[in-house]
Amino acid sequence: MSVTTDPAPPRIRAKSCPATVRTTPAPGPATPRPHTGQVSPAVQQTALPAPPLRDFGGGPFGIYVHVPFCATRCGYCDFNTYTAGELGSSASPQSWLEALRGEMATAAAAFDALPSAQPPVSTIFVGGGTPSLLGGDGLADVLDAIRANFTLAADAEVTTESNPESTSPEFFERLRAAGYTRISLGMQSAATHVLRILDRTHTPGRPVAAAREARAAGFEHVNLDLIYGTPGESDADLDLSLDAVLEAGVDHVSAYSLIVEDGTAMARKVRRGELPAPDEDVLASRYERIDTRLSAAGLHWYEVSNWAATDSGRCRHNLGYWDGGDWLGAGPGAHSHVGGVRWWNVKHPGRYAERVAAAPILPADGWEELTDDERYTERIMLAVRLRSGLPVRDVDHAGRTAVAGLVADGLVEVRDDAIVLTDRGRLLADGVVRTLLS
């Protein structure tokens, strides 16, 4: 199979469906991929929906918590989030938190029943949605609900996403006191007109101020998210955003190319001709511009869309996804992966709360046992994105045969017995994956 010329680096949708790899770039958390394994339409049980659980306990274990609330809906967003107006009286942060406590207790009991000893939780990631809408006390309650049911590793990484406009110095101080260790701020752009097109509500200067407040509160690890390739964005706009990122002094940057998702307000505008679709050549050029600026400032890529100043600054939770680890996904629409089995929760917050309250059951809407072929495919798709590369030993005979052609095309190199993307290969990562799997 030949390598396609899709120039935009793909994005793992690493929130509500962390193991999913999009073969086109995407700006944020997941919508579920089509499920291809042994699928059950619903799971009405306290036990984990996992007959084999054959590999659980062999590596790091993380917990992802999905907060489904947003003040407003961004035009590009297709994530499982809801505004207060959309929910009405069917759900609230209070009912969600009570349901989360119930899900944590049920899940802990299910894990305790496994033959393998439950490992300590090495990473926690609270995403959404807009977790900062819960406030410092609400996010402290989330962490308390986890601690009440699971054992945290002594060096656990605990991250929460935040919208800069719903943060303050007091907010960050409360989080630090509660035990959070890492902050991820949604910046997207420093250009006012770009934020307007994205329907973002924060002012351009607020993310930098919020990052400084987080660092002043004692957070050593602070991330800023960027979106590039928005219709109407210029090179000068991107440079303005990069200037702001570097001024903030953060130790981690995530940069995602815009994808226009079906069903979003932005997709409707593109379809009506009100906005142009993102240009792939422009996306590739912007990615190279980002990488050049960040690398010169001492932030180096460790995954196709992520840069960190130090090894300790890398997001360990997301590395758990990319390395094929295990995690529990809690909250509406969250996906879990344990020992070769994946399950996903009901999506609507009201139904989620009803499901948990009705009986001590997992609020799962279905599950699948991954076949060996599916596990192999996901291993290739995930590991190839990492700077550490895909170990040659993990690739089958056909894939190893294809490596020589990829090396000749300048897309990968073999280093320390691992297949590693070159700079050009990062722009064509989807094609590399398809070639290795052909």
Short mmCIF file of C-alpha atoms in Angstrom, two decimals:
data_model
loop_
_atom_site.label_atom_id
_atom_site.label_comp_id
_atom_site.label_asym_id
_atom_site.label_seq_id
_atom_site.Cartn_x
_atom_site.Cartn_y
_atom_site.Cartn_z
CA MET A 1 0.00 0.00 0.00
CA SER A 2 1.33 3.42 -0.90
CA VAL A 3 1.63 6.21 1.61
CA THR A 4 -1.10 8.81 1.20
CA THR A 5 -0.29 12.49 1.24
CA ASP A 6 -2.59 13.63 4.02
CA PRO A 7 -0.30 16.38 5.36
CA ALA A 8 -1.96 17.00 8.70
CA PRO A 9 -0.86 15.07 11.77
CA PRO A 10 -3.63 12.89 13.19
CA ARG A 11 -4.94 13.32 16.70
CA ILE A 12 -5.82 10.74 19.26
CA ARG A 13 -9.19 11.57 20.73
CA ALA A 14 -7.89 11.06 24.21
CA LYS A 15 -10.69 12.01 26.56
CA SER A 16 -13.95 10.12 26.42
CA CYS A 17 -12.48 7.45 24.15
CA PRO A 18 -8.76 7.53 24.80
CA ALA A 19 -7.73 4.56 22.73
CA THR A 20 -9.26 5.89 19.55
CA VAL A 21 -7.02 7.25 16.85
CA ARG A 22 -8.54 9.65 14.39
CA THR A 23 -7.06 9.32 10.92
CA THR A 24 -7.72 13.00 10.39
CA PRO A 25 -6.68 15.81 12.70
CA ALA A 26 -9.08 16.77 15.45
CA PRO A 27 -9.16 19.47 18.10
CA GLY A 28 -10.32 17.78 21.23
CA PRO A 29 -12.06 14.99 23.11
CA ALA A 30 -13.67 12.02 21.59
CA THR A 31 -16.82 10.82 20.10
CA PRO A 32 -16.80 7.01 20.23
CA ARG A 33 -15.37 5.15 17.27
CA PRO A 34 -17.43 2.36 15.64
CA HIS A 35 -17.06 -0.69 17.85
CA THR A 36 -15.79 -3.74 16.04
CA GLY A 37 -15.29 -6.37 18.74
CA GLN A 38 -17.81 -8.53 20.61
CA VAL A 39 -20.37 -5.87 21.56
CA SER A 40 -23.09 -6.11 24.19
CA PRO A 41 -25.88 -3.52 23.80
CA ALA A 42 -26.11 -2.85 27.52
CA VAL A 43 -24.40 -3.89 30.72
CA GLN A 44 -26.67 -4.28 33.73
CA GLN A 45 -24.27 -5.74 36.26
CA THR A 46 -21.91 -4.91 39.06
CA ALA A 47 -19.12 -7.07 37.69
CA LEU A 48 -16.77 -5.66 35.12
CA PRO A 49 -17.98 -6.56 31.59
CA ALA A 50 -14.83 -8.49 31.01
CA PRO A 51 -14.67 -12.28 30.77
CA PRO A 52 -10.93 -12.46 30.02
CA LEU A 53 -9.27 -9.45 31.65
CA ARG A 54 -6.21 -11.32 30.61
CA ASP A 55 -3.60 -8.61 30.91
CA PHE A 56 -4.85 -6.38 33.70
CA GLY A 57 -2.41 -5.34 36.37
CA GLY A 58 0.73 -5.44 34.30
CA GLY A 59 1.28 -1.70 33.96
CA PRO A 60 0.12 1.75 34.99
CA PHE A 61 -3.55 2.25 35.81
CA GLY A 62 -5.30 5.58 35.29
CA ILE A 63 -8.72 7.10 35.89
CA TYR A 64 -10.39 9.53 33.52
CA VAL A 65 -13.37 11.55 34.81
CA HIS A 66 -15.66 13.21 32.28
CA VAL A 67 -17.35 16.45 33.35
CA PRO A 68 -20.10 17.03 30.76
CA PHE A 69 -20.93 20.67 31.54
CA CYS A 70 -20.14 23.79 29.50
CA ALA A 71 -21.30 27.38 29.85
CA THR A 72 -21.67 27.67 26.06
CA ARG A 73 -21.10 25.34 23.14
CA CYS A 74 -18.12 26.06 20.88
CA GLY A 75 -18.95 25.94 17.18
CA TYR A 76 -16.39 23.21 16.38
CA CYS A 77 -17.26 20.97 19.33
CA ASP A 78 -18.89 17.56 18.92
CA PHE A 79 -17.94 16.25 22.36
CA ASN A 80 -20.37 14.80 24.90
CA THR A 81 -21.07 18.12 26.62
CA TYR A 82 -24.19 20.06 27.57
CA THR A 83 -25.11 23.60 28.53
CA ALA A 84 -27.52 24.32 31.38
CA GLY A 85 -30.19 25.24 28.84
CA GLU A 86 -29.79 21.94 27.03
CA LEU A 87 -30.05 19.92 30.25
CA GLY A 88 -32.88 21.84 31.92
CA SER A 89 -33.82 20.05 35.13
CA SER A 90 -32.68 16.62 33.93
CA ALA A 91 -29.18 16.90 35.42
CA SER A 92 -26.94 19.24 37.37
CA PRO A 93 -23.37 19.28 38.68
CA GLN A 94 -24.75 18.11 42.03
CA SER A 95 -26.60 15.10 40.58
CA TRP A 96 -23.57 14.32 38.42
CA LEU A 97 -21.22 14.36 41.42
CA GLU A 98 -23.51 12.11 43.43
CA ALA A 99 -23.65 9.68 40.51
CA LEU A 100 -19.87 9.82 40.15
CA ARG A 101 -19.49 8.80 43.80
CA GLY A 102 -21.80 5.85 43.15
CA GLU A 103 -19.95 4.79 40.02
CA MET A 104 -16.60 4.99 41.82
CA ALA A 105 -17.87 2.76 44.64
CA THR A 106 -19.33 0.18 42.24
CA ALA A 107 -16.23 0.16 40.05
CA ALA A 108 -13.92 -0.24 43.05
CA ALA A 109 -15.91 -3.25 44.22
CA ALA A 110 -15.73 -4.76 40.74
CA PHE A 111 -11.97 -4.26 40.57
CA ASP A 112 -11.57 -5.78 44.03
CA ALA A 113 -13.29 -8.92 42.75
CA LEU A 114 -10.75 -9.44 39.98
CA PRO A 115 -8.16 -12.20 40.37
CA SER A 116 -5.37 -9.70 39.72
CA ALA A 117 -4.54 -7.30 42.52
CA GLN A 118 -5.78 -3.80 41.87
CA PRO A 119 -2.75 -1.59 41.16
CA PRO A 120 -2.55 1.88 42.66
CA VAL A 121 -3.89 4.68 40.49
CA SER A 122 -0.88 6.29 38.84
CA THR A 123 -2.69 9.05 36.94
CA ILE A 124 -6.00 10.92 37.09
CA PHE A 125 -7.32 13.21 34.37
CA VAL A 126 -10.47 15.29 34.85
CA GLY A 127 -11.67 16.45 31.45
CA GLY A 128 -14.75 17.60 29.66
CA GLY A 129 -16.58 19.75 29.00
CA THR A 130 -15.41 22.41 31.39
CA PRO A 131 -14.30 20.92 34.73
CA SER A 132 -13.46 24.37 36.11
CA LEU A 133 -17.19 25.17 36.14
CA LEU A 134 -17.32 22.90 39.22
CA GLY A 135 -15.10 25.38 41.06
CA GLY A 136 -12.20 24.49 43.30
CA ASP A 137 -14.40 22.84 45.92
CA GLY A 138 -16.25 20.76 43.32
CA LEU A 139 -13.02 19.49 41.79
CA ALA A 140 -11.73 18.70 45.28
CA ASP A 141 -14.89 16.62 45.77
CA VAL A 142 -14.11 14.72 42.55
CA LEU A 143 -10.68 13.80 43.86
CA ASP A 144 -12.14 12.85 47.23
CA ALA A 145 -14.58 10.48 45.49
CA ILE A 146 -11.66 8.71 43.82
CA ARG A 147 -9.56 8.58 46.99
CA ALA A 148 -12.49 7.11 48.94
CA ASN A 149 -12.54 4.09 46.66
CA PHE A 150 -9.10 3.68 45.10
CA THR A 151 -5.51 3.85 46.32
CA LEU A 152 -3.43 6.56 44.68
CA ALA A 153 0.26 6.03 44.00
CA ALA A 154 2.53 8.25 46.07
CA ASP A 155 3.65 10.08 42.92
CA ALA A 156 0.28 10.12 41.18
CA GLU A 157 -0.17 12.71 38.43
CA VAL A 158 -3.52 14.47 38.90
CA THR A 159 -4.62 16.74 36.02
CA THR A 160 -7.67 18.87 35.43
CA GLU A 161 -8.65 20.81 32.36
CA SER A 162 -9.83 24.37 32.89
CA ASN A 163 -11.31 27.19 30.88
CA PRO A 164 -9.20 30.27 31.68
CA GLU A 165 -12.31 32.41 32.23
CA SER A 166 -13.56 30.18 35.06
CA THR A 167 -10.31 30.24 37.02
CA SER A 168 -8.70 32.57 39.54
CA PRO A 169 -5.72 32.58 41.90
CA GLU A 170 -7.99 31.22 44.64
CA PHE A 171 -9.22 28.46 42.32
CA PHE A 172 -5.68 27.24 41.63
CA GLU A 173 -4.72 27.46 45.30
CA ARG A 174 -7.72 25.30 46.21
CA LEU A 175 -6.78 22.71 43.59
CA ARG A 176 -3.19 22.57 44.75
CA ALA A 177 -4.29 22.09 48.34
CA ALA A 178 -6.67 19.32 47.23
CA GLY A 179 -3.86 17.35 45.60
CA TYR A 180 -3.96 18.26 41.90
CA THR A 181 -0.49 18.34 40.35
CA ARG A 182 -1.10 19.46 36.78
CA ILE A 183 -3.27 22.06 35.01
CA SER A 184 -4.31 22.03 31.34
CA LEU A 185 -5.75 25.31 30.03
CA GLY A 186 -7.75 25.71 26.84
CA MET A 187 -6.15 28.63 25.01
CA GLN A 188 -6.79 27.74 21.33
CA SER A 189 -5.60 31.12 20.01
CA ALA A 190 -4.47 34.59 21.08
CA ALA A 191 -6.19 36.24 18.08
CA THR A 192 -9.56 37.75 18.89
CA HIS A 193 -11.13 37.05 15.50
CA VAL A 194 -9.97 33.41 15.59
CA LEU A 195 -11.54 32.92 19.02
CA ARG A 196 -14.73 34.45 17.66
CA ILE A 197 -14.84 31.96 14.77
CA LEU A 198 -14.29 29.12 17.26
CA ASP A 199 -17.02 30.54 19.55
CA ARG A 200 -14.57 30.63 22.43
CA THR A 201 -15.64 32.83 25.32
CA HIS A 202 -12.32 33.76 26.93
CA THR A 203 -10.43 36.97 26.19
CA PRO A 204 -7.10 36.58 24.36
CA GLY A 205 -4.91 37.53 27.31
CA ARG A 206 -6.64 35.44 29.95
CA PRO A 207 -4.90 32.08 29.28
CA VAL A 208 -1.45 33.60 29.87
CA ALA A 209 -2.65 35.20 33.09
CA ALA A 210 -4.25 31.94 34.21
CA ALA A 211 -1.06 29.98 33.49
CA ARG A 212 0.92 32.43 35.61
CA GLU A 213 -1.63 32.15 38.42
CA ALA A 214 -1.38 28.37 38.33
CA ARG A 215 2.39 28.50 38.51
CA ALA A 216 2.21 31.01 41.38
CA ALA A 217 -0.08 28.58 43.23
CA GLY A 218 2.66 25.94 43.05
CA PHE A 219 1.84 24.02 39.87
CA GLU A 220 5.08 22.98 38.26
CA HIS A 221 3.31 21.40 35.28
CA VAL A 222 1.00 23.62 33.25
CA ASN A 223 -0.24 22.94 29.71
CA LEU A 224 -1.73 25.27 27.12
CA ASP A 225 -3.85 23.87 24.28
CA LEU A 226 -3.68 25.42 20.82
CA ILE A 227 -5.89 24.90 17.77
CA TYR A 228 -4.39 25.81 14.41
CA GLY A 229 -5.87 26.04 10.93
CA THR A 230 -9.07 27.87 11.88
CA PRO A 231 -10.63 29.58 8.83
CA GLY A 232 -9.34 33.14 8.75
CA GLU A 233 -6.23 32.42 10.82
CA SER A 234 -3.02 33.84 9.34
CA ASP A 235 0.62 33.01 9.99
CA ALA A 236 0.77 36.24 12.00
CA ASP A 237 -2.17 35.06 14.14
CA LEU A 238 -0.38 31.79 14.84
CA ASP A 239 2.81 33.63 15.73
CA LEU A 240 0.82 35.81 18.13
CA SER A 241 -0.48 32.66 19.82
CA LEU A 242 2.97 31.12 20.02
CA ASP A 243 4.37 34.35 21.45
CA ALA A 244 1.71 34.20 24.17
CA VAL A 245 2.43 30.53 24.92
CA LEU A 246 6.13 31.19 25.35
CA GLU A 247 5.45 34.31 27.41
CA ALA A 248 3.33 32.21 29.79
CA GLY A 249 6.34 30.04 30.64
CA VAL A 250 4.44 26.73 30.59
CA ASP A 251 6.29 23.43 30.41
CA HIS A 252 3.83 21.67 28.08
CA VAL A 253 1.97 22.58 24.89
CA SER A 254 -0.63 20.60 22.96
CA ALA A 255 -1.40 21.76 19.41
CA TYR A 256 -4.19 20.28 17.33
CA SER A 257 -5.23 21.07 13.79
CA LEU A 258 -8.86 22.00 13.37
CA ILE A 259 -11.20 19.35 12.04
CA VAL A 260 -14.72 20.26 11.02
CA GLU A 261 -16.90 17.59 12.61
CA ASP A 262 -20.26 16.61 11.13
CA GLY A 263 -23.20 17.93 13.09
CA THR A 264 -21.42 20.96 14.53
CA ALA A 265 -22.29 24.61 13.99
CA MET A 266 -19.00 25.07 12.15
CA ALA A 267 -19.78 22.19 9.79
CA ARG A 268 -23.07 23.83 8.91
CA LYS A 269 -21.29 27.12 8.16
CA VAL A 270 -18.76 25.35 5.94
CA ARG A 271 -21.54 23.52 4.12
CA ARG A 272 -23.37 26.81 3.50
CA GLY A 273 -20.16 28.41 2.22
CA GLU A 274 -19.93 30.88 5.10
CA LEU A 275 -16.52 29.49 6.13
CA PRO A 276 -13.87 27.73 4.05
CA ALA A 277 -12.81 24.22 5.03
CA PRO A 278 -9.32 23.96 6.57
CA ASP A 279 -6.63 23.65 3.92
CA GLU A 280 -4.35 20.61 4.35
CA ASP A 281 -1.27 22.32 2.95
CA VAL A 282 -1.81 25.23 5.33
CA LEU A 283 -2.24 22.80 8.24
CA ALA A 284 1.07 21.13 7.40
CA SER A 285 2.85 24.47 7.18
CA ARG A 286 1.37 25.61 10.49
CA TYR A 287 2.42 22.38 12.20
CA GLU A 288 6.00 22.87 11.04
CA ARG A 289 5.88 26.49 12.23
CA ILE A 290 4.68 25.39 15.68
CA ASP A 291 7.32 22.69 15.97
CA THR A 292 10.11 25.06 14.95
CA ARG A 293 9.10 27.75 17.44
CA LEU A 294 8.53 25.39 20.34
CA SER A 295 11.70 23.39 19.72
CA ALA A 296 13.78 26.58 19.63
CA ALA A 297 12.29 27.51 23.00
CA GLY A 298 13.23 24.16 24.55
CA LEU A 299 9.87 22.38 24.25
CA HIS A 300 10.37 19.16 22.28
CA TRP A 301 7.80 16.83 20.79
CA TYR A 302 7.26 13.51 22.52
CA GLU A 303 3.99 12.69 20.74
CA VAL A 304 2.84 14.02 17.39
CA SER A 305 0.67 16.77 18.90
CA ASN A 306 2.43 17.32 22.24
CA TRP A 307 5.60 19.11 23.34
CA ALA A 308 7.23 19.25 26.78
CA ALA A 309 10.20 21.07 28.29
CA THR A 310 11.34 18.06 30.36
CA ASP A 311 10.59 14.37 30.66
CA SER A 312 8.74 15.05 33.92
CA GLY A 313 6.58 17.60 32.10
CA ARG A 314 5.14 15.00 29.74
CA CYS A 315 1.52 14.06 30.40
CA ARG A 316 1.82 10.65 32.01
CA HIS A 317 -1.92 10.04 31.78
CA ASN A 318 -1.97 10.39 27.99
CA LEU A 319 1.22 8.36 27.74
CA GLY A 320 -0.75 5.60 29.43
CA TYR A 321 -3.20 5.66 26.51
CA TRP A 322 -0.48 5.71 23.87
CA ASP A 323 1.45 2.92 25.59
CA GLY A 324 -1.64 0.70 25.66
CA GLY A 325 -2.29 0.92 29.41
CA ASP A 326 -5.43 0.32 31.44
CA TRP A 327 -7.85 2.97 32.64
CA LEU A 328 -11.27 3.42 34.16
CA GLY A 329 -13.41 6.07 32.46
CA ALA A 330 -16.04 7.54 34.77
CA GLY A 331 -18.88 9.91 33.97
CA PRO A 332 -21.36 10.21 31.09
CA GLY A 333 -20.02 8.81 27.82
CA ALA A 334 -16.63 7.90 29.26
CA HIS A 335 -14.81 4.86 27.88
CA SER A 336 -12.78 2.35 29.90
CA HIS A 337 -10.13 -0.13 28.85
CA VAL A 338 -9.04 -2.94 31.13
CA GLY A 339 -7.17 -6.07 30.15
CA GLY A 340 -8.27 -6.17 26.52
CA VAL A 341 -11.90 -5.21 27.22
CA ARG A 342 -13.46 -1.83 26.55
CA TRP A 343 -16.81 -0.50 27.75
CA TRP A 344 -18.54 2.85 27.44
CA ASN A 345 -21.02 4.63 29.67
CA VAL A 346 -24.42 5.99 28.75
CA LYS A 347 -23.97 9.50 27.35
CA HIS A 348 -26.72 11.72 28.76
CA PRO A 349 -25.98 13.03 32.28
CA GLY A 350 -29.58 12.52 33.42
CA ARG A 351 -29.70 8.92 32.25
CA TYR A 352 -26.24 8.34 33.68
CA ALA A 353 -27.36 9.53 37.13
CA GLU A 354 -30.56 7.47 36.94
CA ARG A 355 -28.59 4.37 35.98
CA VAL A 356 -26.22 4.70 38.93
CA ALA A 357 -28.98 5.54 41.41
CA ALA A 358 -31.29 2.70 40.37
CA ALA A 359 -28.98 -0.02 41.67
CA PRO A 360 -25.29 -0.56 42.33
CA ILE A 361 -24.50 -1.21 38.67
CA LEU A 362 -21.95 0.12 36.26
CA PRO A 363 -23.59 2.75 34.03
CA ALA A 364 -22.25 1.07 30.91
CA ASP A 365 -24.13 1.15 27.62
CA GLY A 366 -22.11 -1.61 25.96
CA TRP A 367 -18.79 -3.36 25.87
CA GLU A 368 -16.42 -5.16 23.55
CA GLU A 369 -13.65 -7.68 23.95
CA LEU A 370 -10.84 -6.69 21.62
CA THR A 371 -9.54 -9.39 19.33
CA ASP A 372 -5.83 -9.99 18.93
CA ASP A 373 -5.97 -8.29 15.54
CA GLU A 374 -7.68 -5.23 16.98
CA ARG A 375 -5.21 -5.02 19.83
CA TYR A 376 -2.37 -5.23 17.31
CA THR A 377 -3.89 -2.49 15.16
CA GLU A 378 -4.31 -0.17 18.10
CA ARG A 379 -0.77 -0.84 19.26
CA ILE A 380 0.59 0.24 15.87
CA MET A 381 -1.68 3.29 15.62
CA LEU A 382 -0.79 4.55 19.07
CA ALA A 383 2.88 3.72 19.53
CA VAL A 384 3.99 5.05 16.15
CA ARG A 385 2.97 8.56 17.26
CA LEU A 386 5.51 8.61 20.07
CA ARG A 387 9.02 10.03 19.80
CA SER A 388 10.26 6.87 21.53
CA GLY A 389 8.83 5.00 18.55
CA LEU A 390 7.24 1.65 17.86
CA PRO A 391 9.45 -1.28 18.89
CA VAL A 392 10.35 -3.37 15.86
CA ARG A 393 9.60 -6.51 17.87
CA ASP A 394 5.94 -5.42 18.10
CA VAL A 395 5.49 -5.38 14.32
CA ASP A 396 4.47 -8.45 12.33
CA HIS A 397 6.37 -9.78 9.31
CA ALA A 398 4.36 -7.76 6.77
CA GLY A 399 4.90 -4.58 8.75
CA ARG A 400 8.63 -5.18 9.05
CA THR A 401 8.81 -5.74 5.31
CA ALA A 402 7.10 -2.37 4.78
CA VAL A 403 9.59 -0.53 7.00
CA ALA A 404 12.32 -0.51 4.35
CA GLY A 405 10.06 1.41 1.98
CA LEU A 406 9.10 3.90 4.68
CA VAL A 407 12.78 4.47 5.46
CA ALA A 408 13.55 4.96 1.76
CA ASP A 409 10.72 7.51 1.53
CA GLY A 410 12.18 9.41 4.47
CA LEU A 411 9.11 8.89 6.64
CA VAL A 412 10.66 6.79 9.42
CA GLU A 413 14.03 5.76 10.72
CA VAL A 414 14.95 2.74 12.80
CA ARG A 415 16.67 3.85 15.96
CA ASP A 416 17.45 1.72 19.03
CA ASP A 417 15.33 -1.10 17.59
CA ALA A 418 12.30 1.21 17.27
CA ILE A 419 10.47 2.65 14.26
CA VAL A 420 10.51 6.43 14.73
CA LEU A 421 8.75 9.08 12.63
CA THR A 422 10.96 11.61 10.91
CA ASP A 423 9.90 15.25 10.75
CA ARG A 424 8.28 14.54 7.38
CA GLY A 425 6.81 11.34 8.75
CA ARG A 426 4.95 13.26 11.44
CA LEU A 427 3.09 15.13 8.71
CA LEU A 428 2.18 11.80 7.08
CA ALA A 429 1.62 9.72 10.20
CA ASP A 430 -1.71 8.36 8.97
CA GLY A 431 -0.06 6.99 5.82
CA VAL A 432 2.75 5.44 7.86
CA VAL A 433 0.21 3.63 10.01
CA ARG A 434 -1.73 2.38 7.00
CA THR A 435 1.46 1.10 5.37
CA LEU A 436 2.53 -0.76 8.51
CA LEU A 437 -0.91 -2.36 8.74
CA SER A 438 -1.23 -3.20 5.03
#
